[in-house]
mmCIF file with all atom_site columns, C-alpha atoms in Angstrom:
data_model
loop_
_atom_site.group_PDB
_atom_site.id
_atom_site.type_symbol
_atom_site.label_atom_id
_atom_site.label_alt_id
_atom_site.label_comp_id
_atom_site.label_asym_id
_atom_site.label_entity_id
_atom_site.label_seq_id
_atom_site.pdbx_PDB_ins_code
_atom_site.Cartn_x
_atom_site.Cartn_y
_atom_site.Cartn_z
_atom_site.occupancy
_atom_site.B_iso_or_equiv
_atom_site.pdbx_formal_charge
_atom_site.auth_seq_id
_atom_site.auth_comp_id
_atom_site.auth_asym_id
_atom_site.auth_atom_id
_atom_site.pdbx_PDB_model_num
ATOM 1   C CA . MET A 1 1   ? -43.777 40.384 -2.775  1.00 0.00 ? 1   MET A CA 1
ATOM 2   C CA . GLY A 1 2   ? -45.717 39.767 -6.424  1.00 0.00 ? 2   GLY A CA 1
ATOM 3   C CA . ASN A 1 3   ? -48.141 37.144 -6.902  1.00 0.00 ? 3   ASN A CA 1
ATOM 4   C CA . ALA A 1 4   ? -48.647 33.742 -8.618  1.00 0.00 ? 4   ALA A CA 1
ATOM 5   C CA . HIS A 1 5   ? -48.721 34.650 -11.391 1.00 0.00 ? 5   HIS A CA 1
ATOM 6   C CA . ASP A 1 6   ? -45.242 36.733 -11.129 1.00 0.00 ? 6   ASP A CA 1
ATOM 7   C CA . VAL A 1 7   ? -43.964 33.413 -8.927  1.00 0.00 ? 7   VAL A CA 1
ATOM 8   C CA . ALA A 1 8   ? -45.086 31.435 -12.487 1.00 0.00 ? 8   ALA A CA 1
ATOM 9   C CA . ALA A 1 9   ? -43.764 34.119 -15.324 1.00 0.00 ? 9   ALA A CA 1
ATOM 10  C CA . TYR A 1 10  ? -40.768 34.034 -13.117 1.00 0.00 ? 10  TYR A CA 1
ATOM 11  C CA . VAL A 1 11  ? -40.255 29.643 -13.245 1.00 0.00 ? 11  VAL A CA 1
ATOM 12  C CA . LEU A 1 12  ? -41.137 29.569 -17.390 1.00 0.00 ? 12  LEU A CA 1
ATOM 13  C CA . SER A 1 13  ? -38.404 32.372 -17.499 1.00 0.00 ? 13  SER A CA 1
ATOM 14  C CA . LYS A 1 14  ? -35.558 29.935 -15.845 1.00 0.00 ? 14  LYS A CA 1
ATOM 15  C CA . THR A 1 15  ? -36.398 26.603 -17.185 1.00 0.00 ? 15  THR A CA 1
ATOM 16  C CA . GLY A 1 16  ? -38.148 27.038 -20.346 1.00 0.00 ? 16  GLY A CA 1
ATOM 17  C CA . PRO A 1 17  ? -42.077 25.410 -21.379 1.00 0.00 ? 17  PRO A CA 1
ATOM 18  C CA . LEU A 1 18  ? -43.140 22.877 -18.360 1.00 0.00 ? 18  LEU A CA 1
ATOM 19  C CA . SER A 1 19  ? -45.826 20.832 -18.216 1.00 0.00 ? 19  SER A CA 1
ATOM 20  C CA . ALA A 1 20  ? -48.679 22.254 -16.709 1.00 0.00 ? 20  ALA A CA 1
ATOM 21  C CA . MET A 1 21  ? -47.963 20.033 -12.904 1.00 0.00 ? 21  MET A CA 1
ATOM 22  C CA . LYS A 1 22  ? -44.670 20.796 -12.522 1.00 0.00 ? 22  LYS A CA 1
ATOM 23  C CA . LEU A 1 23  ? -45.647 24.389 -12.567 1.00 0.00 ? 23  LEU A CA 1
ATOM 24  C CA . GLN A 1 24  ? -48.197 23.934 -9.884  1.00 0.00 ? 24  GLN A CA 1
ATOM 25  C CA . LYS A 1 25  ? -45.420 21.784 -7.781  1.00 0.00 ? 25  LYS A CA 1
ATOM 26  C CA . LEU A 1 26  ? -42.554 24.372 -8.718  1.00 0.00 ? 26  LEU A CA 1
ATOM 27  C CA . CYS A 1 27  ? -44.945 27.520 -7.479  1.00 0.00 ? 27  CYS A CA 1
ATOM 28  C CA . TYR A 1 28  ? -46.097 25.924 -4.176  1.00 0.00 ? 28  TYR A CA 1
ATOM 29  C CA . TYR A 1 29  ? -43.100 25.006 -3.122  1.00 0.00 ? 29  TYR A CA 1
ATOM 30  C CA . SER A 1 30  ? -41.090 28.188 -3.408  1.00 0.00 ? 30  SER A CA 1
ATOM 31  C CA . GLN A 1 31  ? -44.274 29.775 -1.936  1.00 0.00 ? 31  GLN A CA 1
ATOM 32  C CA . ALA A 1 32  ? -42.842 26.989 1.180   1.00 0.00 ? 32  ALA A CA 1
ATOM 33  C CA . TRP A 1 33  ? -39.654 27.420 1.428   1.00 0.00 ? 33  TRP A CA 1
ATOM 34  C CA . SER A 1 34  ? -39.900 31.228 1.377   1.00 0.00 ? 34  SER A CA 1
ATOM 35  C CA . LEU A 1 35  ? -42.333 31.108 4.807   1.00 0.00 ? 35  LEU A CA 1
ATOM 36  C CA . VAL A 1 36  ? -39.128 28.974 5.810   1.00 0.00 ? 36  VAL A CA 1
ATOM 37  C CA . TRP A 1 37  ? -36.426 31.130 4.713   1.00 0.00 ? 37  TRP A CA 1
ATOM 38  C CA . ASP A 1 38  ? -37.276 34.715 4.146   1.00 0.00 ? 38  ASP A CA 1
ATOM 39  C CA . GLU A 1 39  ? -40.650 34.142 6.570   1.00 0.00 ? 39  GLU A CA 1
ATOM 40  C CA . GLN A 1 40  ? -42.859 35.356 4.167   1.00 0.00 ? 40  GLN A CA 1
ATOM 41  C CA . PRO A 1 41  ? -45.458 34.618 1.786   1.00 0.00 ? 41  PRO A CA 1
ATOM 42  C CA . LEU A 1 42  ? -44.172 34.801 -1.905  1.00 0.00 ? 42  LEU A CA 1
ATOM 43  C CA . PHE A 1 43  ? -48.146 35.310 -3.167  1.00 0.00 ? 43  PHE A CA 1
ATOM 44  C CA . GLN A 1 44  ? -50.750 35.483 -1.200  1.00 0.00 ? 44  GLN A CA 1
ATOM 45  C CA . ASP A 1 45  ? -53.082 33.259 -3.877  1.00 0.00 ? 45  ASP A CA 1
ATOM 46  C CA . ARG A 1 46  ? -54.871 30.556 -2.353  1.00 0.00 ? 46  ARG A CA 1
ATOM 47  C CA . ILE A 1 47  ? -53.093 27.214 -2.787  1.00 0.00 ? 47  ILE A CA 1
ATOM 48  C CA . GLU A 1 48  ? -55.616 23.412 -2.418  1.00 0.00 ? 48  GLU A CA 1
ATOM 49  C CA . ALA A 1 49  ? -55.402 20.013 -2.567  1.00 0.00 ? 49  ALA A CA 1
ATOM 50  C CA . TRP A 1 50  ? -55.722 18.597 -5.383  1.00 0.00 ? 50  TRP A CA 1
ATOM 51  C CA . ALA A 1 51  ? -56.034 14.755 -5.755  1.00 0.00 ? 51  ALA A CA 1
ATOM 52  C CA . ASN A 1 52  ? -52.496 15.231 -7.958  1.00 0.00 ? 52  ASN A CA 1
ATOM 53  C CA . GLY A 1 53  ? -51.030 17.290 -5.306  1.00 0.00 ? 53  GLY A CA 1
ATOM 54  C CA . PRO A 1 54  ? -50.896 21.496 -4.462  1.00 0.00 ? 54  PRO A CA 1
ATOM 55  C CA . VAL A 1 55  ? -52.712 23.615 -6.864  1.00 0.00 ? 55  VAL A CA 1
ATOM 56  C CA . VAL A 1 56  ? -52.634 27.354 -6.897  1.00 0.00 ? 56  VAL A CA 1
ATOM 57  C CA . ARG A 1 57  ? -56.666 27.803 -8.686  1.00 0.00 ? 57  ARG A CA 1
ATOM 58  C CA . SER A 1 58  ? -55.448 31.173 -9.541  1.00 0.00 ? 58  SER A CA 1
ATOM 59  C CA . LEU A 1 59  ? -52.954 30.114 -12.014 1.00 0.00 ? 59  LEU A CA 1
ATOM 60  C CA . TYR A 1 60  ? -55.132 26.519 -12.800 1.00 0.00 ? 60  TYR A CA 1
ATOM 61  C CA . ALA A 1 61  ? -57.728 29.178 -14.448 1.00 0.00 ? 61  ALA A CA 1
ATOM 62  C CA . GLN A 1 62  ? -54.746 30.009 -16.195 1.00 0.00 ? 62  GLN A CA 1
ATOM 63  C CA . HIS A 1 63  ? -52.974 26.970 -18.016 1.00 0.00 ? 63  HIS A CA 1
ATOM 64  C CA . ARG A 1 64  ? -57.155 25.082 -17.584 1.00 0.00 ? 64  ARG A CA 1
ATOM 65  C CA . GLY A 1 65  ? -57.079 22.574 -20.506 1.00 0.00 ? 65  GLY A CA 1
ATOM 66  C CA . LEU A 1 66  ? -53.066 23.113 -21.749 1.00 0.00 ? 66  LEU A CA 1
ATOM 67  C CA . TYR A 1 67  ? -50.666 20.067 -20.742 1.00 0.00 ? 67  TYR A CA 1
ATOM 68  C CA . THR A 1 68  ? -47.959 22.241 -21.196 1.00 0.00 ? 68  THR A CA 1
ATOM 69  C CA . VAL A 1 69  ? -47.104 25.575 -20.529 1.00 0.00 ? 69  VAL A CA 1
ATOM 70  C CA . HIS A 1 70  ? -44.896 27.865 -22.577 1.00 0.00 ? 70  HIS A CA 1
ATOM 71  C CA . GLU A 1 71  ? -45.116 31.137 -20.754 1.00 0.00 ? 71  GLU A CA 1
ATOM 72  C CA . TRP A 1 72  ? -47.367 33.404 -18.435 1.00 0.00 ? 72  TRP A CA 1
ATOM 73  C CA . PRO A 1 73  ? -48.601 36.513 -19.725 1.00 0.00 ? 73  PRO A CA 1
ATOM 74  C CA . SER A 1 74  ? -50.417 37.437 -16.642 1.00 0.00 ? 74  SER A CA 1
ATOM 75  C CA . GLY A 1 75  ? -47.551 37.846 -14.594 1.00 0.00 ? 75  GLY A CA 1
ATOM 76  C CA . SER A 1 76  ? -44.552 39.799 -14.885 1.00 0.00 ? 76  SER A CA 1
ATOM 77  C CA . TRP A 1 77  ? -41.100 37.792 -13.273 1.00 0.00 ? 77  TRP A CA 1
ATOM 78  C CA . MET A 1 78  ? -39.885 41.204 -12.320 1.00 0.00 ? 78  MET A CA 1
ATOM 79  C CA . ALA A 1 79  ? -42.595 42.168 -9.499  1.00 0.00 ? 79  ALA A CA 1
ATOM 80  C CA . LEU A 1 80  ? -40.807 39.530 -7.798  1.00 0.00 ? 80  LEU A CA 1
ATOM 81  C CA . THR A 1 81  ? -37.295 41.150 -5.867  1.00 0.00 ? 81  THR A CA 1
ATOM 82  C CA . SER A 1 82  ? -34.231 39.902 -5.701  1.00 0.00 ? 82  SER A CA 1
ATOM 83  C CA . ASP A 1 83  ? -34.445 38.170 -2.451  1.00 0.00 ? 83  ASP A CA 1
ATOM 84  C CA . GLU A 1 84  ? -37.778 36.538 -3.459  1.00 0.00 ? 84  GLU A CA 1
ATOM 85  C CA . ARG A 1 85  ? -36.231 35.248 -7.309  1.00 0.00 ? 85  ARG A CA 1
ATOM 86  C CA . ALA A 1 86  ? -32.766 33.537 -5.079  1.00 0.00 ? 86  ALA A CA 1
ATOM 87  C CA . THR A 1 87  ? -35.566 31.817 -3.001  1.00 0.00 ? 87  THR A CA 1
ATOM 88  C CA . VAL A 1 88  ? -37.287 30.342 -6.387  1.00 0.00 ? 88  VAL A CA 1
ATOM 89  C CA . ASP A 1 89  ? -33.827 29.853 -8.084  1.00 0.00 ? 89  ASP A CA 1
ATOM 90  C CA . ALA A 1 90  ? -32.706 27.418 -5.185  1.00 0.00 ? 90  ALA A CA 1
ATOM 91  C CA . VAL A 1 91  ? -36.618 25.455 -5.645  1.00 0.00 ? 91  VAL A CA 1
ATOM 92  C CA . ILE A 1 92  ? -35.811 24.859 -9.304  1.00 0.00 ? 92  ILE A CA 1
ATOM 93  C CA . ALA A 1 93  ? -32.375 24.471 -8.336  1.00 0.00 ? 93  ALA A CA 1
ATOM 94  C CA . SER A 1 94  ? -33.544 21.531 -5.609  1.00 0.00 ? 94  SER A CA 1
ATOM 95  C CA . TYR A 1 95  ? -36.636 20.423 -7.553  1.00 0.00 ? 95  TYR A CA 1
ATOM 96  C CA . SER A 1 96  ? -36.476 20.305 -10.866 1.00 0.00 ? 96  SER A CA 1
ATOM 97  C CA . LYS A 1 97  ? -35.159 17.652 -11.789 1.00 0.00 ? 97  LYS A CA 1
ATOM 98  C CA . LEU A 1 98  ? -37.566 15.415 -10.473 1.00 0.00 ? 98  LEU A CA 1
ATOM 99  C CA . THR A 1 99  ? -40.699 14.354 -12.742 1.00 0.00 ? 99  THR A CA 1
ATOM 100 C CA . ALA A 1 100 ? -44.427 16.041 -12.197 1.00 0.00 ? 100 ALA A CA 1
ATOM 101 C CA . GLN A 1 101 ? -45.082 12.826 -11.484 1.00 0.00 ? 101 GLN A CA 1
ATOM 102 C CA . GLN A 1 102 ? -42.784 12.484 -9.235  1.00 0.00 ? 102 GLN A CA 1
ATOM 103 C CA . LEU A 1 103 ? -43.425 15.877 -7.246  1.00 0.00 ? 103 LEU A CA 1
ATOM 104 C CA . SER A 1 104 ? -47.214 14.706 -7.583  1.00 0.00 ? 104 SER A CA 1
ATOM 105 C CA . ASP A 1 105 ? -45.821 11.794 -5.747  1.00 0.00 ? 105 ASP A CA 1
ATOM 106 C CA . LEU A 1 106 ? -43.219 13.690 -2.915  1.00 0.00 ? 106 LEU A CA 1
ATOM 107 C CA . THR A 1 107 ? -46.680 16.042 -1.825  1.00 0.00 ? 107 THR A CA 1
ATOM 108 C CA . HIS A 1 108 ? -48.371 13.651 -0.825  1.00 0.00 ? 108 HIS A CA 1
ATOM 109 C CA . SER A 1 109 ? -46.425 12.395 1.357   1.00 0.00 ? 109 SER A CA 1
ATOM 110 C CA . GLU A 1 110 ? -45.854 15.282 3.086   1.00 0.00 ? 110 GLU A CA 1
ATOM 111 C CA . GLN A 1 111 ? -47.938 16.757 6.171   1.00 0.00 ? 111 GLN A CA 1
ATOM 112 C CA . PRO A 1 112 ? -49.163 20.086 4.439   1.00 0.00 ? 112 PRO A CA 1
ATOM 113 C CA . TRP A 1 113 ? -50.923 17.933 1.748   1.00 0.00 ? 113 TRP A CA 1
ATOM 114 C CA . LEU A 1 114 ? -52.536 15.351 3.841   1.00 0.00 ? 114 LEU A CA 1
ATOM 115 C CA . LYS A 1 115 ? -53.911 17.220 6.691   1.00 0.00 ? 115 LYS A CA 1
ATOM 116 C CA . ALA A 1 116 ? -56.116 19.549 4.248   1.00 0.00 ? 116 ALA A CA 1
ATOM 117 C CA . ARG A 1 117 ? -57.165 16.714 2.424   1.00 0.00 ? 117 ARG A CA 1
ATOM 118 C CA . ALA A 1 118 ? -57.952 14.514 5.836   1.00 0.00 ? 118 ALA A CA 1
ATOM 119 C CA . GLY A 1 119 ? -59.362 10.979 4.952   1.00 0.00 ? 119 GLY A CA 1
ATOM 120 C CA . THR A 1 120 ? -60.860 12.282 1.373   1.00 0.00 ? 120 THR A CA 1
ATOM 121 C CA . PRO A 1 121 ? -59.748 9.782  -0.289  1.00 0.00 ? 121 PRO A CA 1
ATOM 122 C CA . LEU A 1 122 ? -56.804 9.747  -2.863  1.00 0.00 ? 122 LEU A CA 1
ATOM 123 C CA . SER A 1 123 ? -58.734 9.950  -5.662  1.00 0.00 ? 123 SER A CA 1
ATOM 124 C CA . GLU A 1 124 ? -61.399 12.180 -4.595  1.00 0.00 ? 124 GLU A CA 1
ATOM 125 C CA . ARG A 1 125 ? -62.012 16.275 -5.680  1.00 0.00 ? 125 ARG A CA 1
ATOM 126 C CA . SER A 1 126 ? -61.106 18.313 -2.074  1.00 0.00 ? 126 SER A CA 1
ATOM 127 C CA . GLU A 1 127 ? -60.773 21.852 -2.374  1.00 0.00 ? 127 GLU A CA 1
ATOM 128 C CA . ALA A 1 128 ? -59.107 22.352 0.982   1.00 0.00 ? 128 ALA A CA 1
ATOM 129 C CA . GLU A 1 129 ? -56.717 25.061 1.568   1.00 0.00 ? 129 GLU A CA 1
ATOM 130 C CA . ILE A 1 130 ? -53.685 24.056 2.764   1.00 0.00 ? 130 ILE A CA 1
ATOM 131 C CA . THR A 1 131 ? -52.491 26.394 4.615   1.00 0.00 ? 131 THR A CA 1
ATOM 132 C CA . GLN A 1 132 ? -49.281 28.784 4.767   1.00 0.00 ? 132 GLN A CA 1
ATOM 133 C CA . GLN A 1 133 ? -49.116 27.976 8.391   1.00 0.00 ? 133 GLN A CA 1
ATOM 134 C CA . SER A 1 134 ? -48.732 24.864 7.562   1.00 0.00 ? 134 SER A CA 1
ATOM 135 C CA . MET A 1 135 ? -45.982 24.974 5.030   1.00 0.00 ? 135 MET A CA 1
ATOM 136 C CA . ARG A 1 136 ? -44.622 26.816 7.372   1.00 0.00 ? 136 ARG A CA 1
ATOM 137 C CA . ASP A 1 137 ? -44.039 24.642 10.084  1.00 0.00 ? 137 ASP A CA 1
ATOM 138 C CA . PHE A 1 138 ? -43.578 21.596 8.057   1.00 0.00 ? 138 PHE A CA 1
ATOM 139 C CA . TYR A 1 139 ? -41.379 22.737 6.096   1.00 0.00 ? 139 TYR A CA 1
ATOM 140 C CA . GLY A 1 140 ? -39.330 24.807 8.760   1.00 0.00 ? 140 GLY A CA 1
ATOM 141 C CA . SER A 1 141 ? -38.676 21.633 11.055  1.00 0.00 ? 141 SER A CA 1
ATOM 142 C CA . LEU A 1 142 ? -37.352 20.048 7.576   1.00 0.00 ? 142 LEU A CA 1
ATOM 143 C CA . ALA A 1 143 ? -34.912 23.266 8.000   1.00 0.00 ? 143 ALA A CA 1
ATOM 144 C CA . SER A 1 144 ? -34.231 23.038 11.402  1.00 0.00 ? 144 SER A CA 1
ATOM 145 C CA . ARG A 1 145 ? -33.700 19.174 11.251  1.00 0.00 ? 145 ARG A CA 1
ATOM 146 C CA . SER A 1 146 ? -31.659 20.125 8.476   1.00 0.00 ? 146 SER A CA 1
ATOM 147 C CA . ASP A 1 147 ? -29.327 22.534 9.778   1.00 0.00 ? 147 ASP A CA 1
ATOM 148 C CA . ALA A 1 148 ? -29.333 20.391 13.038  1.00 0.00 ? 148 ALA A CA 1
ATOM 149 C CA . GLU A 1 149 ? -27.202 17.176 10.011  1.00 0.00 ? 149 GLU A CA 1
ATOM 150 C CA . ASP A 1 150 ? -24.785 20.207 9.479   1.00 0.00 ? 150 ASP A CA 1
ATOM 151 C CA . VAL A 1 151 ? -23.550 20.244 13.021  1.00 0.00 ? 151 VAL A CA 1
#
């Protein structure tokens, strides 16, 4: 298992430059779907329920003040296994066509972010954690529903 910086480096190696917000959301969804598909986290870094959606604080500390992120020198995509890279690839294929704002809006409609913020007004700051268990439960239920529809 790598860390969030390794995932960010891999995402950027596949997509090219991204807005900081979009990079954050792709890392979040990579973590969420890894918990479901691979039954393990991609990284242990904390994810918080900020006003604009989920944010990996350790990534924010590096890109703070940047609108567009071109590279991620503190991570190495080679730290990810082939299965982990495949998970991130699937997330990129599914979510990268959405804008940063669309991704933010999507996370605002999903239980992990809503549950972590639990009554915090939308525009107010929050450092509440989005837990791995919350992500596993919610996205696992989406995967189960999708599997049932395929039958």
